[in-house]
mmCIF file of C-alpha atoms in Angstrom:
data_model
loop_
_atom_site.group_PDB
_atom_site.id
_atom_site.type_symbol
_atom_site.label_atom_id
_atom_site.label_comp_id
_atom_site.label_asym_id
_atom_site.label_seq_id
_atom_site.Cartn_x
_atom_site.Cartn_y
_atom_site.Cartn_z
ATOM 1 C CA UNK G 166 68.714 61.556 153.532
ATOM 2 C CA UNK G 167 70.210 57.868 153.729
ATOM 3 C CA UNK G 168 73.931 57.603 151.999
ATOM 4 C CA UNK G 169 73.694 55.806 148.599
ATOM 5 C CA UNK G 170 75.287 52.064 148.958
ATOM 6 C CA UNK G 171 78.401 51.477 146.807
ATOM 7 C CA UNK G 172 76.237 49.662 144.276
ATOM 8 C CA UNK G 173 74.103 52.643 144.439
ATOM 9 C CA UNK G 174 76.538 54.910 143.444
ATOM 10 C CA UNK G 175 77.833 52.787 140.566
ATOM 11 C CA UNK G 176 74.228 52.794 139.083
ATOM 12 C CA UNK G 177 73.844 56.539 139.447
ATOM 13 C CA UNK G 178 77.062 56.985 137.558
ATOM 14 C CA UNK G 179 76.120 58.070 133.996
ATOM 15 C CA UNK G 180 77.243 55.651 131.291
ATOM 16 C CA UNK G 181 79.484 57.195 128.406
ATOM 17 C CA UNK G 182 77.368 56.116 125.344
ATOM 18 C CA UNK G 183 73.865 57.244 126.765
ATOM 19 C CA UNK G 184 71.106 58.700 124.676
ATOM 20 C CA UNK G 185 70.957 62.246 124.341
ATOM 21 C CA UNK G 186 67.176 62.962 124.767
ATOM 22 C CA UNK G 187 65.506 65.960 123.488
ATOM 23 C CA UNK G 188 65.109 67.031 127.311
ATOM 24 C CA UNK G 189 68.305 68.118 126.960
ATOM 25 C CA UNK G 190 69.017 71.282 126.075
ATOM 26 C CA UNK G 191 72.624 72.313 126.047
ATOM 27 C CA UNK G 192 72.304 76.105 125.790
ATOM 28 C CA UNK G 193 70.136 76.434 129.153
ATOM 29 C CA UNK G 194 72.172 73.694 130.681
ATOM 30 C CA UNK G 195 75.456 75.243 130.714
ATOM 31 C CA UNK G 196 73.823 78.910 131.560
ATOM 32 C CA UNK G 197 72.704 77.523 134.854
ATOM 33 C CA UNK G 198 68.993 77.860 134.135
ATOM 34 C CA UNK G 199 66.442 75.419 135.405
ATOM 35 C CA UNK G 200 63.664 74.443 132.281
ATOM 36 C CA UNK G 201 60.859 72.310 131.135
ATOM 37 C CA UNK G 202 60.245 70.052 128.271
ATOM 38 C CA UNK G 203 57.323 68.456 126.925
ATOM 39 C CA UNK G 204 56.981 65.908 124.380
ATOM 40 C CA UNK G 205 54.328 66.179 121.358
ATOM 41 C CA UNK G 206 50.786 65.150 122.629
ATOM 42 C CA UNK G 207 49.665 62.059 120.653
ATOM 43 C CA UNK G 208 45.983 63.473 119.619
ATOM 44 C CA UNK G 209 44.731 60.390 120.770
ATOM 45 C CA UNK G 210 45.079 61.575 124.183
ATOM 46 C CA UNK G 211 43.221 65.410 123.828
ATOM 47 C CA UNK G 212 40.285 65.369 125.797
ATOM 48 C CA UNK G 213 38.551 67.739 122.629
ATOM 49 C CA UNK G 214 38.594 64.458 120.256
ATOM 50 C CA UNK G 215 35.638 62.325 120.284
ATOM 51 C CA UNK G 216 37.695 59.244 120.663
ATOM 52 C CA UNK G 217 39.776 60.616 123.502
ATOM 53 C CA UNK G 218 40.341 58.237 126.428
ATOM 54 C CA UNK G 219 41.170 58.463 130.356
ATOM 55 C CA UNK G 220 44.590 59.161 130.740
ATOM 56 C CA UNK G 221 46.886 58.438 133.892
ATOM 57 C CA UNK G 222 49.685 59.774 135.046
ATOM 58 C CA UNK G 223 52.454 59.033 136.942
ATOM 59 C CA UNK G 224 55.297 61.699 138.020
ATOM 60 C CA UNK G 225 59.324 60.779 139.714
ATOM 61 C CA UNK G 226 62.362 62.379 139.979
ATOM 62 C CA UNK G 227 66.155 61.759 139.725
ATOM 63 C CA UNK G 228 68.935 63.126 141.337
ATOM 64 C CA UNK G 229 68.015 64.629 144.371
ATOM 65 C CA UNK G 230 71.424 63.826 146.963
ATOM 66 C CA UNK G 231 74.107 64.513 144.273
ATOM 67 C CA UNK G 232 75.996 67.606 145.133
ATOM 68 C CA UNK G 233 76.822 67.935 141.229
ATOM 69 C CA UNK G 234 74.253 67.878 138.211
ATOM 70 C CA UNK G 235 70.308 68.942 138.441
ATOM 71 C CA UNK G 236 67.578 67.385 140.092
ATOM 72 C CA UNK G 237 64.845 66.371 137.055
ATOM 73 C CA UNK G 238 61.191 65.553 137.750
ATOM 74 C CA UNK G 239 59.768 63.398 135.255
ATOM 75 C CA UNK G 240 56.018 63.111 134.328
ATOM 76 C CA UNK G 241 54.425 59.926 131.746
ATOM 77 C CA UNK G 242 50.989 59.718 130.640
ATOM 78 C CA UNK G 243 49.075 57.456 128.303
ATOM 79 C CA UNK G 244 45.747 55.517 128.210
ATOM 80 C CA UNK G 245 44.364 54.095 131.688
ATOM 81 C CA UNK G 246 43.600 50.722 129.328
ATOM 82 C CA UNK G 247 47.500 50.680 127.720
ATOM 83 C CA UNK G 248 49.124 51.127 131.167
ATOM 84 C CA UNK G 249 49.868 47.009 131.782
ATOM 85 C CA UNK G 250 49.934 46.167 127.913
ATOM 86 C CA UNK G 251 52.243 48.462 126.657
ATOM 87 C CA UNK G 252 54.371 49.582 129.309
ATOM 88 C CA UNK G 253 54.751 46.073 131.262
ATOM 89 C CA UNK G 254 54.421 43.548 128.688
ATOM 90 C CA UNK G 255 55.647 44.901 125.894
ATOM 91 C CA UNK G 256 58.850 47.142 126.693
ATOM 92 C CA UNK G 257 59.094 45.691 130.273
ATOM 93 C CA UNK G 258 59.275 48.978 132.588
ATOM 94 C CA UNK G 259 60.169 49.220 135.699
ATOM 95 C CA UNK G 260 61.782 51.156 138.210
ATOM 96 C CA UNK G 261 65.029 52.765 136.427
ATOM 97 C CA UNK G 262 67.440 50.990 139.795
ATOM 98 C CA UNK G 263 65.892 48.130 138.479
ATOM 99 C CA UNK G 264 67.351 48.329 134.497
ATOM 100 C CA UNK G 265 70.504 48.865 133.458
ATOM 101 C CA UNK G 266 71.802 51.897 132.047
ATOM 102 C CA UNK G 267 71.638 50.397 128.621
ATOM 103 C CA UNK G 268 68.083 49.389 128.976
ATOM 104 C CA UNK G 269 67.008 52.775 129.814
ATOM 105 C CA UNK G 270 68.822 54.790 127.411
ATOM 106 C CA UNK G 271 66.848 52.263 124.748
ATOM 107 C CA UNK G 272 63.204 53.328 125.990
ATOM 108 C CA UNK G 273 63.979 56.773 125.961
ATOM 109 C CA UNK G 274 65.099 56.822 122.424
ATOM 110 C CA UNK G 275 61.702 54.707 122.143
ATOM 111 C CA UNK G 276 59.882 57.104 123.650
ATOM 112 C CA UNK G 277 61.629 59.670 121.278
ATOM 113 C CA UNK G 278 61.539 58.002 117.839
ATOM 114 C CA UNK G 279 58.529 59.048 116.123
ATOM 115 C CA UNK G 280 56.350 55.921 114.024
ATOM 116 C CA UNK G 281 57.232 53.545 117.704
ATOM 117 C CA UNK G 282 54.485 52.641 119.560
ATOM 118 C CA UNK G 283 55.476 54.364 122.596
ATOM 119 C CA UNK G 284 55.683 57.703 120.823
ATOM 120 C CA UNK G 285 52.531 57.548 119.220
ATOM 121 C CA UNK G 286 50.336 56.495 122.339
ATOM 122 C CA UNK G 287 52.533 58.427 125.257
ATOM 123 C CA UNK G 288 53.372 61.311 126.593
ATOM 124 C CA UNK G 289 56.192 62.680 129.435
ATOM 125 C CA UNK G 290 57.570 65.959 129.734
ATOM 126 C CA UNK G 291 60.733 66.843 132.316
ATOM 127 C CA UNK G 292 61.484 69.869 134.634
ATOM 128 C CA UNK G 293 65.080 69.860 134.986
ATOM 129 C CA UNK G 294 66.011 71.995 138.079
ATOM 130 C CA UNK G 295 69.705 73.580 137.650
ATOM 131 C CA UNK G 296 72.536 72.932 140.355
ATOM 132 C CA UNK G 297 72.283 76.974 140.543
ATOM 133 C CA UNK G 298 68.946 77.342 140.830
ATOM 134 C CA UNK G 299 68.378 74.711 143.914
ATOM 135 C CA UNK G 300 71.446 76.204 145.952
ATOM 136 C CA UNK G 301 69.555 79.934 145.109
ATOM 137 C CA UNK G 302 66.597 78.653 146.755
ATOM 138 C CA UNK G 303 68.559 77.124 149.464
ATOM 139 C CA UNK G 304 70.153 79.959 150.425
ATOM 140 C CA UNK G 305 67.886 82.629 149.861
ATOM 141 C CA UNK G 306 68.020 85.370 152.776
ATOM 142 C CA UNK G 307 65.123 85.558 154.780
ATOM 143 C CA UNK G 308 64.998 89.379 153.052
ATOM 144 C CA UNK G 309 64.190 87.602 150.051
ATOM 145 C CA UNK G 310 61.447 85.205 151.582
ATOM 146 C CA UNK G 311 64.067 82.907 153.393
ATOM 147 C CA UNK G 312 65.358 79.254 152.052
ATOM 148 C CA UNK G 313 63.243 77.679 149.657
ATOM 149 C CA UNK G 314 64.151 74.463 150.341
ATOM 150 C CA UNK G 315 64.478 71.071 148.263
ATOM 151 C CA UNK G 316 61.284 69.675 149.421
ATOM 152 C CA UNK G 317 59.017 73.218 148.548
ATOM 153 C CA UNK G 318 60.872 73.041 145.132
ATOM 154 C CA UNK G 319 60.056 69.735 144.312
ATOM 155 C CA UNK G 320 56.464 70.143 144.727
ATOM 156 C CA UNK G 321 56.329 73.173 142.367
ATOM 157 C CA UNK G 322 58.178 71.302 139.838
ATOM 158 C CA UNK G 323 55.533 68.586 140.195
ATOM 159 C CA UNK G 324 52.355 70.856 140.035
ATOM 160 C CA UNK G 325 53.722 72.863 137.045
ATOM 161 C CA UNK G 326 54.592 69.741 135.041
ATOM 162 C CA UNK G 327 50.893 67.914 135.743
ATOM 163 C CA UNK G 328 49.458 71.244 134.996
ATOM 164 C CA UNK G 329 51.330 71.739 131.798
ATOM 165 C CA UNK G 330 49.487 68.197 130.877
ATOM 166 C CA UNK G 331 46.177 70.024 131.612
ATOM 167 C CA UNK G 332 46.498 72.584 129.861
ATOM 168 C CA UNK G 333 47.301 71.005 126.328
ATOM 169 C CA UNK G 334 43.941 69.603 126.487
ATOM 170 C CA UNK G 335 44.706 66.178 128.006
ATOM 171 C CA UNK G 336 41.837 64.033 129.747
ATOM 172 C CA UNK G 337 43.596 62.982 132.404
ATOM 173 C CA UNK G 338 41.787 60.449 135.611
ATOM 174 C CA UNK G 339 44.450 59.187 137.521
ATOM 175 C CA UNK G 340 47.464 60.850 138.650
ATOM 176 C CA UNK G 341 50.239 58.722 140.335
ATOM 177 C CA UNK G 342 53.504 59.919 142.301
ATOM 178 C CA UNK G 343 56.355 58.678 143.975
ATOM 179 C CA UNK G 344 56.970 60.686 147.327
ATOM 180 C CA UNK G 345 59.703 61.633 149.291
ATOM 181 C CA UNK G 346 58.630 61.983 153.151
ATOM 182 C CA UNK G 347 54.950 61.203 154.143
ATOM 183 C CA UNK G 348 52.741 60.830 151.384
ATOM 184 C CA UNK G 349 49.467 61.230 152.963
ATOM 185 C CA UNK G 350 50.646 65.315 153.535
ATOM 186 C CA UNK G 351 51.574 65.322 149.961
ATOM 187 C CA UNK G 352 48.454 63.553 148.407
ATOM 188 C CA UNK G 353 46.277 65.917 150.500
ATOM 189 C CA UNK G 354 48.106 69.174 149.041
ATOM 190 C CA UNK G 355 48.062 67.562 145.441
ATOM 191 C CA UNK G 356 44.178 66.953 145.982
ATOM 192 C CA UNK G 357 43.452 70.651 146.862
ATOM 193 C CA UNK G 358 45.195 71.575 143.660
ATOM 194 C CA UNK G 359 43.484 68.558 141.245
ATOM 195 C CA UNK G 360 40.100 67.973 142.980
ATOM 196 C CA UNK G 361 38.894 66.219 139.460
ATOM 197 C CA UNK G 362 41.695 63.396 139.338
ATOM 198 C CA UNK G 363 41.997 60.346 141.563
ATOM 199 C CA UNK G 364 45.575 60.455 143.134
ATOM 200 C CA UNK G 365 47.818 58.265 144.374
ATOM 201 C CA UNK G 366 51.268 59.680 146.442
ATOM 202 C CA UNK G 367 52.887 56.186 147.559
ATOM 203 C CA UNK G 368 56.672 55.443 148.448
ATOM 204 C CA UNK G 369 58.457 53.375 145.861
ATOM 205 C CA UNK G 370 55.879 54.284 143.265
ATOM 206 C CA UNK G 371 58.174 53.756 140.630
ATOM 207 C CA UNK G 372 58.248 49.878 141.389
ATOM 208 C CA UNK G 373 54.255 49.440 141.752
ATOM 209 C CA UNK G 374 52.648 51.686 138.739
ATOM 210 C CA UNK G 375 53.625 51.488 135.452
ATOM 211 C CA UNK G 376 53.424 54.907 134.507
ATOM 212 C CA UNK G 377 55.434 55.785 137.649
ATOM 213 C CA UNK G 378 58.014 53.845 136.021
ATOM 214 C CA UNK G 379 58.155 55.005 132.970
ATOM 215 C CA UNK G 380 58.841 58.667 134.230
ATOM 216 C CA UNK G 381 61.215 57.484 136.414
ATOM 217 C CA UNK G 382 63.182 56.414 133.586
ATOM 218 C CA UNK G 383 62.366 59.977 131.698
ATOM 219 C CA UNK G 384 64.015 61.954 134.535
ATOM 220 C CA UNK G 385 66.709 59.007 135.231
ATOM 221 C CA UNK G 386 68.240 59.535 131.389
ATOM 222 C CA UNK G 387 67.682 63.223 131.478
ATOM 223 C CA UNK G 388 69.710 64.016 134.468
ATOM 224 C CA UNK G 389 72.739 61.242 133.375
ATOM 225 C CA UNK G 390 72.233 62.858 129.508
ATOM 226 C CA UNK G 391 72.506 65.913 131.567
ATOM 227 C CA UNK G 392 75.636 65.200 133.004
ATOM 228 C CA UNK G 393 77.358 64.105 129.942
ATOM 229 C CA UNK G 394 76.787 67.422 128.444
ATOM 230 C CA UNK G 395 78.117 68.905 131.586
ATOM 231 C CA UNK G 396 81.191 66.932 131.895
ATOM 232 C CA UNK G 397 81.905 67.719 128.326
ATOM 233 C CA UNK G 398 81.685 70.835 128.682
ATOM 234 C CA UNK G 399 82.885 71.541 132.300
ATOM 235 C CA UNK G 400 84.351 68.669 134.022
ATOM 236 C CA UNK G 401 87.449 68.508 131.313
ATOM 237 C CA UNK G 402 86.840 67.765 127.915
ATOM 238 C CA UNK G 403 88.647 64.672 126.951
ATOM 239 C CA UNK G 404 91.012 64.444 123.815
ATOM 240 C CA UNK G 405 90.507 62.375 121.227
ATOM 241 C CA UNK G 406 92.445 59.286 122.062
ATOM 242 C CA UNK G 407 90.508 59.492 125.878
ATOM 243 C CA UNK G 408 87.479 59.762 124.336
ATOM 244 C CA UNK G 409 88.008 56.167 122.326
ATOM 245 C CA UNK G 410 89.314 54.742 125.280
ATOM 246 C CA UNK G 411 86.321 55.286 127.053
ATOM 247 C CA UNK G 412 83.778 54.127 124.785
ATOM 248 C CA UNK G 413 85.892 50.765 124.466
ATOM 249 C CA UNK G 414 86.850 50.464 128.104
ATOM 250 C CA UNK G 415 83.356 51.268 128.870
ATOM 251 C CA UNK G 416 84.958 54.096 132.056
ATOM 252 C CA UNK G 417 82.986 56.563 133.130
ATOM 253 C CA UNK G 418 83.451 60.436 133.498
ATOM 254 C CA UNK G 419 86.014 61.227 136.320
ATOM 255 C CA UNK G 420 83.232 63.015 138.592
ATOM 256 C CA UNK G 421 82.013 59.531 139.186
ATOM 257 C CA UNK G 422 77.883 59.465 140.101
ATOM 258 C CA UNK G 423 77.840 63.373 141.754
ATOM 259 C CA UNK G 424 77.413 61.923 145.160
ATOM 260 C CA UNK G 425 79.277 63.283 148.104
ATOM 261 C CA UNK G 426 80.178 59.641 149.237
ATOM 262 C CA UNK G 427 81.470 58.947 145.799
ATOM 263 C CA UNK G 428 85.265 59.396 146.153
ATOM 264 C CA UNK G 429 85.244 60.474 142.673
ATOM 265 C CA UNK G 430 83.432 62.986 143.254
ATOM 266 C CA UNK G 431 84.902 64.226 146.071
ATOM 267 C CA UNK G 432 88.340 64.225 144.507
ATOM 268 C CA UNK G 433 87.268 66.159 141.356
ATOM 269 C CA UNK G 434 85.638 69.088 143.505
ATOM 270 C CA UNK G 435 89.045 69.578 145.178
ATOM 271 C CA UNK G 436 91.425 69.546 142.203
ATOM 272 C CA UNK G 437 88.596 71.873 140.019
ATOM 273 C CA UNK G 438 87.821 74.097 142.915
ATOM 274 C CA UNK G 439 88.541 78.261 141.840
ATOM 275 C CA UNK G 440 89.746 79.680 145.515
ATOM 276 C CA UNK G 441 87.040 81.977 145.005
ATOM 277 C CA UNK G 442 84.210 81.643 142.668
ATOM 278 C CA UNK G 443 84.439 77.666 143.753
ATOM 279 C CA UNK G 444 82.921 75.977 140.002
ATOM 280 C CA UNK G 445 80.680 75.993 137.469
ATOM 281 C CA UNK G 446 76.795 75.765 136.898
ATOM 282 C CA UNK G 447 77.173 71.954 137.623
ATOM 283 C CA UNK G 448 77.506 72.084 141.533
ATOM 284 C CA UNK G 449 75.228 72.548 143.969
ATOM 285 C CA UNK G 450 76.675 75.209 146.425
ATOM 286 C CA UNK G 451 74.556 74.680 149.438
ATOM 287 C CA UNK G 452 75.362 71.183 149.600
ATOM 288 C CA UNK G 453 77.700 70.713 153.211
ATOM 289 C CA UNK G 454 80.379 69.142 150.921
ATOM 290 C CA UNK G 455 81.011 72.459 148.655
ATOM 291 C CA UNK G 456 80.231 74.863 151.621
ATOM 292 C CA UNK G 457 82.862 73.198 153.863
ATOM 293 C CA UNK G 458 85.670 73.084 150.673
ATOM 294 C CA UNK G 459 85.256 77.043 149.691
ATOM 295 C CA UNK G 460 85.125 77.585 153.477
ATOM 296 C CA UNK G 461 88.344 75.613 154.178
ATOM 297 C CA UNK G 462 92.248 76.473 153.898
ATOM 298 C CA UNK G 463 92.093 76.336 149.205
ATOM 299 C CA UNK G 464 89.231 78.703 149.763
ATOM 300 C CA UNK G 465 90.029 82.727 149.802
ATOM 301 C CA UNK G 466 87.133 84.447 152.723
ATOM 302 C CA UNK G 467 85.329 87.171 150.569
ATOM 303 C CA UNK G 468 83.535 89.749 152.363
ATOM 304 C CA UNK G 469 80.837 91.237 150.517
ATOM 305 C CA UNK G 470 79.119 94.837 151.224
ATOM 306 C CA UNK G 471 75.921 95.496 151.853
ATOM 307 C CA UNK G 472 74.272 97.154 149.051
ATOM 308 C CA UNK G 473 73.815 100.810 149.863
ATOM 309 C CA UNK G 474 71.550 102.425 147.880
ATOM 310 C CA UNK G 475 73.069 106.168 148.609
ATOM 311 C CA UNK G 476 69.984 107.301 150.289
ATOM 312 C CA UNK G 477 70.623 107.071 154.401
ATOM 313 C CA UNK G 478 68.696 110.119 155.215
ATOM 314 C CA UNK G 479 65.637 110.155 157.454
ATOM 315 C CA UNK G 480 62.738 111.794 156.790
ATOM 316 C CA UNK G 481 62.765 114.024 160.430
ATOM 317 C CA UNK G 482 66.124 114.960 158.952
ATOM 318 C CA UNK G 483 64.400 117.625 156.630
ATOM 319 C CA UNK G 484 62.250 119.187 159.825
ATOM 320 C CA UNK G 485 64.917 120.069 162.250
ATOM 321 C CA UNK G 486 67.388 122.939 161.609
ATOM 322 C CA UNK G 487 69.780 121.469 164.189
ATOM 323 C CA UNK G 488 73.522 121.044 163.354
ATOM 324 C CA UNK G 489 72.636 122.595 159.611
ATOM 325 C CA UNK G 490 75.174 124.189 157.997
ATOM 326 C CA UNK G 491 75.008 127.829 157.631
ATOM 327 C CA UNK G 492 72.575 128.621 154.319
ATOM 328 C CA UNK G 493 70.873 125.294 154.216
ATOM 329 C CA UNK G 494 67.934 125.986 152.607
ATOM 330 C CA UNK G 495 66.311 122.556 153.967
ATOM 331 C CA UNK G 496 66.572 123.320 157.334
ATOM 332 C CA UNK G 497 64.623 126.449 157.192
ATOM 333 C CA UNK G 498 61.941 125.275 154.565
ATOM 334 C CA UNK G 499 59.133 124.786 156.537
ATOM 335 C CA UNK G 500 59.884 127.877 159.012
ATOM 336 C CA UNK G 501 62.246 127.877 162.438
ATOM 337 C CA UNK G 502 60.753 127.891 165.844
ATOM 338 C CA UNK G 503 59.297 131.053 167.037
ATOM 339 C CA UNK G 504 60.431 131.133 170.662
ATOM 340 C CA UNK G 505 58.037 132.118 174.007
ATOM 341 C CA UNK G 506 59.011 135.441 173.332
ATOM 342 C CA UNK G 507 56.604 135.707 170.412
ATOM 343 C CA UNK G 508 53.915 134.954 172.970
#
């Protein structure tokens, strides 16, 4: 994965007065556990109504290269004939490293209000996939079924969330997504999986469709609403008098974008790192940059035994009376050997 440029990191750094969406949910957030969200289906859109319409879909993600915060995959649906109209024209979509933080944080509270147009004709739904739960995958042992890596757990995320759409009774025709890697290997799989939909898997997706865009936004304010709550919570909560210098300085939280190229990141992981359990459900432990900290000199080596479940014995153990100890019943239970004398 290409480093983020400078001005990429700046834009991936979460502003301080962002919309909190309902895609956030504090309580699973800070346990560590990966969820999903969906919005209220406008009935418009339920494939059982007479008046219901094609629907298309697009699906993106945010956050996938930060060694802090959760990776979120973002679905949007809404009318095939509303697509242009309503998401180009009228609230001016695009690509979320296209608009500014401000801009984004504004459609998603759109999307969110009820009585706006957005809420009443559109759908989206998030999978938010926990800093814990990617670097479990990552480092699963191969005991376990070996790494489930970022790429596998992506496309789950993915087919749950445009399933989830299915199965609330949505008509959906066209399915858009915006790949990472080669998207004719990940249109095929997506086609075994929804043979009735026409889909498109295309790189920069988010610039080219509409609906693309408009989830790309969904996960882009999830994940930065995500790591307010975090920071808040985790990071260091600031007092009272930091808190109102933020908001009129417009300064961001100290753990900068969650990059490892982002000094500010960087710099936070060291002076917040516990020798031994390293930090909290908001890093990503199989990331190089956390691996190489808790394995360097502030780190303390923990070796950790193998689970023994108190049962070492053999089977043959209970057929042989050799090296038995006098008046073991077990080593006699199924008779001693006769000799050639008895012959």
């Amino acid at each position: 994965m290409e480093e983020p440029t400078l001005a990429e990191i700046e834009h991936e750094t979460p502003p301080s007065n962002i919309f909190i969406p309902p895609s956030v949910i504090p309580s699973s957030l800070l346990s560590g556990r990966s969820y999903t969200h969906f919005s209220p289906v406008p009935p418009s859109l339920l494939a059982s109504t007479e008046k219901s319409v094609p629907v298309c879909l697009g699906v993106d993600e945010a956050g996938r290269g930060p060694v802090l915060g959760p990776m979120v995959y973002g679905i949007f649906y809404l009318p095939l004939p509303l697509s242009d109209p309503l998401l180009r024209q009228t609230h001016h979509f695009d690509d979320s490293k296209v608009l500014t933080a401000q801009v984004r944080s504004s459609l998603m509270q759109k999307l969110s209000t009820a009585g706006s147009d957005l809420y009443q004709s559109c759908g989206w739904a998030t999978t938010l996939l926990s800093a814990g739960d990617i670097s479990a995958g990552m480092m699963r042992p191969s005991n376990a079924g070996g790494s489930y890596n970022l790429n596998a757990q992506a496309m789950d995320a993915t087919v749950e969330l445009i399933q989830g759409v299915y199965d609330r009774g949505v008509n959906i025709q066209e399915i858009y997504v915006d790949t990472i890697g080669q998207p004719a290997a990940y249109q095929k799989k997506l086609e075994r999986i929804f043979p009735t939909a026409k889909i498109t898997v295309a790189k920069k997706a988010d610039s080219l469709y509409p609906c693309v865009s408009a989830a790309s936004v969904c996960a882009k304010v999830t994940r930065d609403a995500a790591l307010e709550v975090l920071w808040k919570t985790r990071g260091r909560p600031p007092t009272k008098d930091e808190e109102k210098d933020r908001k009129e300085e417009g300064t961001d939280m100290e753990w900068g974008s969650g990059y490892p190229s982002d000094q500010r990141c960087v710099t936070w992981l060291r002076g917040n790192m516990h020798p031994v359990f390293g930090w909290g459900p908001e890093c990503r432990f199989s990331w190089g940059t956390a691996k190489d900290m808790l394995e360097g000199p502030k780190g303390v080596k923990v070796d950790w035994p193998v689970d023994d479940d108190g049962d070492t014995h053999r089977l043959t153990d209970f057929f042989t009376a050799k090296d038995q100890e006098e008046g073991d019943e077990l080593g006699t239970w199924f008779g001693t050997p006769a000799g050639l004398e008895a012959f």
